[in-house]
Amino acid sequence: MNRAAFDYFADLLRRESGLQMTPEKYYLLETRLLHIVQQQGVAGIEGLASLLRRDEGNRAVRQAVVEAMATHETSFFRDITPFERLRDVFLPMFAAARAADKTLRLWSAACASGQEAYSLAMLLREYGAPFDGWDVRITGTDISHDIIARAQGGAYSQFDVQRGLPARLLVKYFMQDGETWRIKDDIRRMVSFRQANLLQPPPFAAGGVDILFCRNVLMYLDMSSRVRVLQGLHGVMHPKSLLFLGAAESAGGLGGMFAPLASMPGVYVRSDADTDLPRAP
Ligand SMILES: C[S@@+](CC[C@H](N)C(=O)[O-])C[C@H]1O[C@@H](n2cnc3c(N)ncnc32)[C@H](O)[C@@H]1O
């Protein structure tokens, strides 16, 4: 692949998704775009770049390029600490604060194949009594149509269920179907999935989200896209809501919209929130 083609795809990916292509991803780009080159019957990556340059309106091929370059690595209860904090510290808080209207809205943004959203559903189901009879909605979104279809399917391999999912929850909330484990309907019904690009306005009303997991996606985006994504998240978060980022991510210095909580790395409140939660100095 020549430099001009690499630059073209780096620019396309940044504009379409915020994904940042650094020079060390040169070979990754070449390998992952190969099947699109073959499908389109063009002469190599340069040919694919020329096709798209001639026809910028070719939405399906541009989306295929984004899908090919996105990393969908995920697992059930990934980096367990945020889930434990949610269970031990924040759910009791929401159970009290929302006792009157009995609603709770959770968003798993950039949810990949759905393990994070289903983990939240199992966590709430296990939590039990205070939320029985509540209107709890968990939404999973991702830029990739293919991965959202997998999440909706709720079917996981032996490998998937061996990563992070306690055996007790596997037996309780999944049905075995040959080599596949299917999530049971009562958990599946708590979660809905839809395709959504975090660079676009989020599919929620202002203030409509209470608990937001947006983990392990900002780290793949360029700086201005991170700020744009955080602006979108901020707009739909309830003033007393919580934002969970990934272990390797931070909202610090990204527009000052969020304040980290003391002793809870990766958990943020809106900077303008009027909450008693202690903030990091
Ligand atoms: C590494 S996975 C993270 C999955 C899950 N949040 C976790 O932490 O396990 C990153 C996901 O971000 C999605 N993604 C990348 N850019 C996106 C964007 N602009 N809007 C929405 N999703 C995006 C990818 O398709 C991928 O599924």
Short mmCIF file of C-alpha atoms and ligand atoms in Angstrom, two decimals:
data_model
loop_
_atom_site.label_atom_id
_atom_site.label_comp_id
_atom_site.label_asym_id
_atom_site.label_seq_id
_atom_site.Cartn_x
_atom_site.Cartn_y
_atom_site.Cartn_z
CA MET A 1 0.00 0.00 0.00
CA ASN A 2 1.41 3.39 -0.84
CA ARG A 3 1.48 6.34 1.55
CA ALA A 4 -1.33 8.21 -0.23
CA ALA A 5 -3.68 5.22 0.17
CA PHE A 6 -2.79 4.85 3.86
CA ASP A 7 -3.42 8.58 4.42
CA TYR A 8 -6.72 8.32 2.58
CA PHE A 9 -7.99 5.49 4.79
CA ALA A 10 -6.63 7.11 7.97
CA ASP A 11 -8.61 10.25 7.10
CA LEU A 12 -11.75 8.31 6.16
CA LEU A 13 -11.67 6.33 9.44
CA ARG A 14 -11.13 9.47 11.51
CA ARG A 15 -14.03 11.27 9.82
CA GLU A 16 -16.45 8.31 9.90
CA SER A 17 -15.71 6.89 13.35
CA GLY A 18 -12.93 8.80 15.11
CA LEU A 19 -10.69 5.70 14.89
CA GLN A 20 -7.06 6.76 14.84
CA MET A 21 -4.70 5.06 12.38
CA THR A 22 -1.10 5.48 13.43
CA PRO A 23 1.74 4.31 11.15
CA GLU A 24 2.24 1.08 13.15
CA LYS A 25 -1.28 0.06 12.03
CA TYR A 26 -0.12 0.11 8.39
CA TYR A 27 -0.04 -3.69 8.03
CA LEU A 28 -3.20 -4.17 10.08
CA LEU A 29 -5.04 -1.86 7.69
CA GLU A 30 -3.72 -3.76 4.69
CA THR A 31 -4.70 -7.17 6.13
CA ARG A 32 -8.14 -6.20 7.39
CA LEU A 33 -9.18 -4.47 4.16
CA LEU A 34 -8.17 -7.40 1.96
CA HIS A 35 -11.62 -9.01 1.91
CA ILE A 36 -13.21 -5.71 0.81
CA VAL A 37 -10.62 -5.40 -1.97
CA GLN A 38 -11.60 -8.89 -3.13
CA GLN A 39 -15.35 -8.25 -2.83
CA GLN A 40 -15.10 -5.04 -4.82
CA GLY A 41 -12.80 -6.60 -7.43
CA VAL A 42 -10.39 -3.66 -7.34
CA ALA A 43 -6.61 -3.67 -7.76
CA GLY A 44 -5.32 -3.74 -4.19
CA ILE A 45 -5.74 -1.21 -1.41
CA GLU A 46 -4.81 1.61 -3.78
CA GLY A 47 -7.66 0.49 -6.05
CA LEU A 48 -10.09 0.54 -3.10
CA ALA A 49 -8.94 4.06 -2.21
CA SER A 50 -9.46 5.20 -5.83
CA LEU A 51 -12.94 3.62 -5.90
CA LEU A 52 -13.96 5.46 -2.74
CA ARG A 53 -12.36 8.73 -3.84
CA ARG A 54 -14.36 8.60 -7.08
CA ASP A 55 -17.55 7.68 -5.25
CA GLU A 56 -17.58 9.23 -1.77
CA GLY A 57 -21.31 8.46 -1.66
CA ASN A 58 -20.57 4.74 -1.44
CA ARG A 59 -21.83 4.51 2.12
CA ALA A 60 -21.89 0.70 2.31
CA VAL A 61 -18.21 0.33 1.37
CA ARG A 62 -17.15 3.11 3.75
CA GLN A 63 -19.09 1.39 6.54
CA ALA A 64 -17.41 -1.92 5.63
CA VAL A 65 -14.01 -0.21 6.02
CA VAL A 66 -14.97 1.05 9.49
CA GLU A 67 -16.34 -2.37 10.49
CA ALA A 68 -13.12 -4.03 9.33
CA MET A 69 -10.92 -1.74 11.39
CA ALA A 70 -12.92 -1.73 14.66
CA THR A 71 -11.63 -3.92 17.50
CA HIS A 72 -14.45 -5.79 19.22
CA GLU A 73 -12.49 -7.35 22.09
CA THR A 74 -14.77 -7.72 25.12
CA SER A 75 -15.81 -10.19 27.82
CA PHE A 76 -18.45 -10.71 30.50
CA PHE A 77 -17.83 -8.60 33.64
CA ARG A 78 -14.67 -7.23 32.02
CA ASP A 79 -12.27 -5.70 34.59
CA ILE A 80 -14.71 -6.74 37.36
CA THR A 81 -14.12 -3.68 39.65
CA PRO A 82 -16.62 -1.31 37.94
CA PHE A 83 -19.35 -3.95 38.28
CA GLU A 84 -18.51 -4.49 41.97
CA ARG A 85 -18.60 -0.72 42.58
CA LEU A 86 -21.91 -0.46 40.83
CA ARG A 87 -23.35 -3.29 42.97
CA ASP A 88 -21.87 -2.24 46.31
CA VAL A 89 -21.85 1.57 46.15
CA PHE A 90 -24.04 2.97 43.40
CA LEU A 91 -27.04 0.64 43.08
CA PRO A 92 -28.02 1.19 46.75
CA MET A 93 -27.78 4.93 46.00
CA PHE A 94 -30.05 4.71 42.96
CA ALA A 95 -32.46 2.36 44.79
CA ALA A 96 -33.00 5.12 47.37
CA ALA A 97 -32.92 8.13 45.03
CA ARG A 98 -35.34 6.61 42.52
CA ALA A 99 -37.66 4.85 44.94
CA ALA A 100 -40.53 7.13 43.88
CA ASP A 101 -40.41 6.84 40.10
CA LYS A 102 -38.78 3.37 39.95
CA THR A 103 -36.94 3.88 36.68
CA LEU A 104 -33.33 3.21 35.81
CA ARG A 105 -31.67 3.72 32.43
CA LEU A 106 -28.32 2.16 31.61
CA TRP A 107 -26.33 2.59 28.41
CA SER A 108 -23.51 0.32 27.31
CA ALA A 109 -21.93 2.56 24.66
CA ALA A 110 -19.64 0.77 22.19
CA CYS A 111 -20.94 -2.53 23.54
CA ALA A 112 -19.32 -4.80 20.90
CA SER A 113 -20.93 -8.28 21.04
CA GLY A 114 -23.09 -7.42 24.07
CA GLN A 115 -21.30 -9.06 27.00
CA GLU A 116 -21.12 -5.75 28.91
CA ALA A 117 -24.85 -5.01 28.51
CA TYR A 118 -25.84 -8.57 29.50
CA SER A 119 -23.43 -8.41 32.46
CA LEU A 120 -25.28 -5.30 33.66
CA ALA A 121 -28.61 -7.10 33.25
CA MET A 122 -27.38 -10.12 35.26
CA LEU A 123 -25.95 -7.82 37.93
CA LEU A 124 -29.31 -6.09 38.33
CA ARG A 125 -31.21 -9.37 38.32
CA GLU A 126 -28.88 -10.75 41.00
CA TYR A 127 -29.27 -7.56 43.03
CA GLY A 128 -32.94 -8.41 43.26
CA ALA A 129 -35.50 -6.94 45.59
CA PRO A 130 -35.06 -3.16 45.52
CA PHE A 131 -35.40 -3.16 41.73
CA ASP A 132 -38.18 -5.75 41.39
CA GLY A 133 -41.04 -4.21 39.46
CA TRP A 134 -38.95 -1.23 38.33
CA ASP A 135 -38.80 -0.03 34.76
CA VAL A 136 -35.12 -0.88 34.13
CA ARG A 137 -33.83 -0.44 30.59
CA ILE A 138 -30.39 -1.32 29.36
CA THR A 139 -29.39 -0.20 25.87
CA GLY A 140 -26.30 -1.43 24.03
CA THR A 141 -25.03 0.51 21.02
CA ASP A 142 -22.10 0.10 18.67
CA ILE A 143 -21.00 1.57 15.35
CA SER A 144 -20.79 -1.88 13.80
CA HIS A 145 -23.99 -3.39 12.35
CA ASP A 146 -22.42 -6.86 12.32
CA ILE A 147 -21.43 -6.81 15.99
CA ILE A 148 -24.85 -5.44 17.00
CA ALA A 149 -26.48 -8.37 15.18
CA ARG A 150 -24.28 -10.73 17.22
CA ALA A 151 -25.20 -8.94 20.45
CA GLN A 152 -28.89 -9.21 19.60
CA GLY A 153 -28.44 -12.92 18.94
CA GLY A 154 -27.23 -13.43 22.52
CA ALA A 155 -25.35 -16.61 21.55
CA TYR A 156 -21.85 -17.17 22.87
CA SER A 157 -19.14 -19.77 22.40
CA GLN A 158 -17.59 -21.88 25.13
CA PHE A 159 -14.56 -19.58 24.91
CA ASP A 160 -16.74 -16.46 25.46
CA VAL A 161 -18.49 -17.84 28.54
CA GLN A 162 -15.23 -18.99 30.10
CA ARG A 163 -13.98 -15.40 30.24
CA GLY A 164 -15.27 -13.51 33.27
CA LEU A 165 -18.64 -15.19 33.67
CA PRO A 166 -19.02 -17.03 37.00
CA ALA A 167 -20.18 -20.65 36.50
CA ARG A 168 -23.17 -20.00 38.75
CA LEU A 169 -24.43 -17.23 36.44
CA LEU A 170 -23.75 -19.32 33.34
CA VAL A 171 -25.93 -22.12 34.63
CA LYS A 172 -28.62 -19.74 35.85
CA TYR A 173 -28.94 -17.39 32.88
CA PHE A 174 -27.86 -19.37 29.78
CA MET A 175 -29.14 -22.42 27.92
CA GLN A 176 -26.71 -24.77 26.26
CA ASP A 177 -27.35 -25.53 22.60
CA GLY A 178 -24.54 -27.79 21.34
CA GLU A 179 -21.36 -25.71 21.35
CA THR A 180 -23.32 -22.50 21.93
CA TRP A 181 -24.63 -20.84 25.08
CA ARG A 182 -27.79 -18.76 24.59
CA ILE A 183 -28.79 -16.06 27.03
CA LYS A 184 -32.23 -16.75 28.53
CA ASP A 185 -35.18 -14.61 27.55
CA ASP A 186 -35.71 -12.94 30.93
CA ILE A 187 -32.21 -11.41 30.73
CA ARG A 188 -32.43 -10.72 27.00
CA ARG A 189 -35.70 -8.83 27.51
CA MET A 190 -33.94 -6.37 29.83
CA VAL A 191 -31.55 -5.30 27.05
CA SER A 192 -32.05 -3.75 23.63
CA PHE A 193 -29.38 -3.12 21.04
CA ARG A 194 -29.06 -0.69 18.18
CA GLN A 195 -26.40 0.58 15.84
CA ALA A 196 -25.18 4.08 16.76
CA ASN A 197 -22.03 6.05 16.04
CA LEU A 198 -20.69 7.88 19.10
CA LEU A 199 -19.68 10.79 16.86
CA GLN A 200 -23.38 11.40 16.12
CA PRO A 201 -26.00 12.68 18.60
CA PRO A 202 -26.79 9.78 20.99
CA PRO A 203 -30.18 8.03 20.75
CA PHE A 204 -31.42 9.30 24.15
CA ALA A 205 -33.25 12.36 25.41
CA ALA A 206 -31.25 14.99 27.33
CA GLY A 207 -30.70 13.74 30.89
CA GLY A 208 -32.13 10.33 29.97
CA VAL A 209 -29.22 8.09 31.08
CA ASP A 210 -28.41 7.19 34.71
CA ILE A 211 -25.52 4.78 34.36
CA LEU A 212 -23.23 4.94 31.38
CA PHE A 213 -20.54 2.41 30.57
CA CYS A 214 -18.36 3.71 27.73
CA ARG A 215 -15.29 1.55 28.14
CA ASN A 216 -12.37 0.71 25.92
CA VAL A 217 -13.40 2.80 22.95
CA LEU A 218 -12.03 6.32 23.63
CA MET A 219 -8.54 4.80 23.60
CA TYR A 220 -8.93 4.00 19.88
CA LEU A 221 -10.10 7.51 18.95
CA ASP A 222 -8.15 10.65 18.11
CA MET A 223 -8.21 13.52 20.61
CA SER A 224 -10.83 15.72 18.94
CA SER A 225 -13.16 12.72 18.48
CA ARG A 226 -12.79 11.87 22.19
CA VAL A 227 -13.95 15.38 23.12
CA ARG A 228 -16.84 15.14 20.66
CA VAL A 229 -17.91 11.77 22.08
CA LEU A 230 -17.74 13.06 25.67
CA GLN A 231 -19.86 16.09 24.70
CA GLY A 232 -22.50 13.71 23.33
CA LEU A 233 -22.41 11.56 26.49
CA HIS A 234 -22.60 14.62 28.75
CA GLY A 235 -25.72 15.86 26.95
CA VAL A 236 -27.74 12.69 27.62
CA MET A 237 -26.52 12.02 31.17
CA HIS A 238 -28.83 12.78 34.06
CA PRO A 239 -27.22 15.40 36.36
CA LYS A 240 -26.74 12.71 39.04
CA SER A 241 -25.61 9.99 36.67
CA LEU A 242 -22.32 8.11 36.52
CA LEU A 243 -19.88 7.54 33.69
CA PHE A 244 -17.62 4.48 33.72
CA LEU A 245 -14.60 4.56 31.41
CA GLY A 246 -12.13 1.76 30.71
CA ALA A 247 -9.16 1.02 32.95
CA ALA A 248 -6.73 2.61 30.46
CA GLU A 249 -8.88 5.66 29.72
CA SER A 250 -9.48 9.06 31.27
CA ALA A 251 -11.79 12.02 30.73
CA GLY A 252 -9.20 14.28 32.36
CA GLY A 253 -8.24 17.28 30.26
CA LEU A 254 -10.87 16.47 27.68
CA GLY A 255 -12.94 19.59 27.89
CA GLY A 256 -13.47 19.54 31.68
CA MET A 257 -16.98 18.11 31.31
CA PHE A 258 -16.46 15.29 33.83
CA ALA A 259 -14.95 15.04 37.31
CA PRO A 260 -13.33 11.80 38.53
CA LEU A 261 -14.57 10.40 41.83
CA ALA A 262 -12.11 10.03 44.72
CA SER A 263 -10.63 6.53 45.12
CA MET A 264 -12.62 5.21 42.19
CA PRO A 265 -10.46 5.29 39.09
CA GLY A 266 -12.53 5.28 35.91
CA VAL A 267 -15.77 6.54 37.52
CA TYR A 268 -16.88 10.10 36.68
CA VAL A 269 -19.75 12.45 37.41
CA ARG A 270 -20.73 15.47 35.34
CA SER A 271 -18.58 18.42 36.48
CA ASP A 272 -21.75 20.48 36.85
CA ALA A 273 -23.49 17.78 38.94
CA ASP A 274 -24.81 18.60 42.37
CA THR A 275 -23.94 15.33 44.13
CA ASP A 276 -22.43 14.44 47.53
CA LEU A 277 -20.04 11.93 45.99
CA PRO A 278 -16.45 12.83 46.90
CA ARG A 279 -14.46 14.00 43.89
CA ALA A 280 -10.79 13.35 43.34
CA PRO A 281 -8.65 16.39 44.26
C1 LIG B 1 -12.86 -2.91 22.40
S1 LIG B 1 -14.58 -2.83 22.12
C2 LIG B 1 -15.17 -2.42 23.73
C3 LIG B 1 -16.35 -3.26 24.15
C4 LIG B 1 -16.83 -3.04 25.58
N1 LIG B 1 -17.22 -1.67 25.80
C5 LIG B 1 -15.77 -3.47 26.57
O1 LIG B 1 -15.16 -2.61 27.20
O2 LIG B 1 -15.54 -4.65 26.72
C6 LIG B 1 -14.69 -1.27 21.24
C7 LIG B 1 -15.98 -1.11 20.45
O3 LIG B 1 -16.10 0.25 20.06
C8 LIG B 1 -16.80 0.29 18.83
N2 LIG B 1 -16.60 1.62 18.23
C9 LIG B 1 -15.49 2.13 17.66
N3 LIG B 1 -15.71 3.38 17.23
C10 LIG B 1 -17.00 3.68 17.54
C11 LIG B 1 -17.82 4.81 17.34
N4 LIG B 1 -17.37 5.93 16.73
N5 LIG B 1 -19.10 4.76 17.76
C12 LIG B 1 -19.58 3.64 18.38
N6 LIG B 1 -18.85 2.53 18.59
C13 LIG B 1 -17.56 2.56 18.17
C14 LIG B 1 -16.19 -0.86 18.06
O4 LIG B 1 -17.01 -1.29 16.99
C15 LIG B 1 -16.01 -1.92 19.16
O5 LIG B 1 -17.06 -2.84 19.18
#
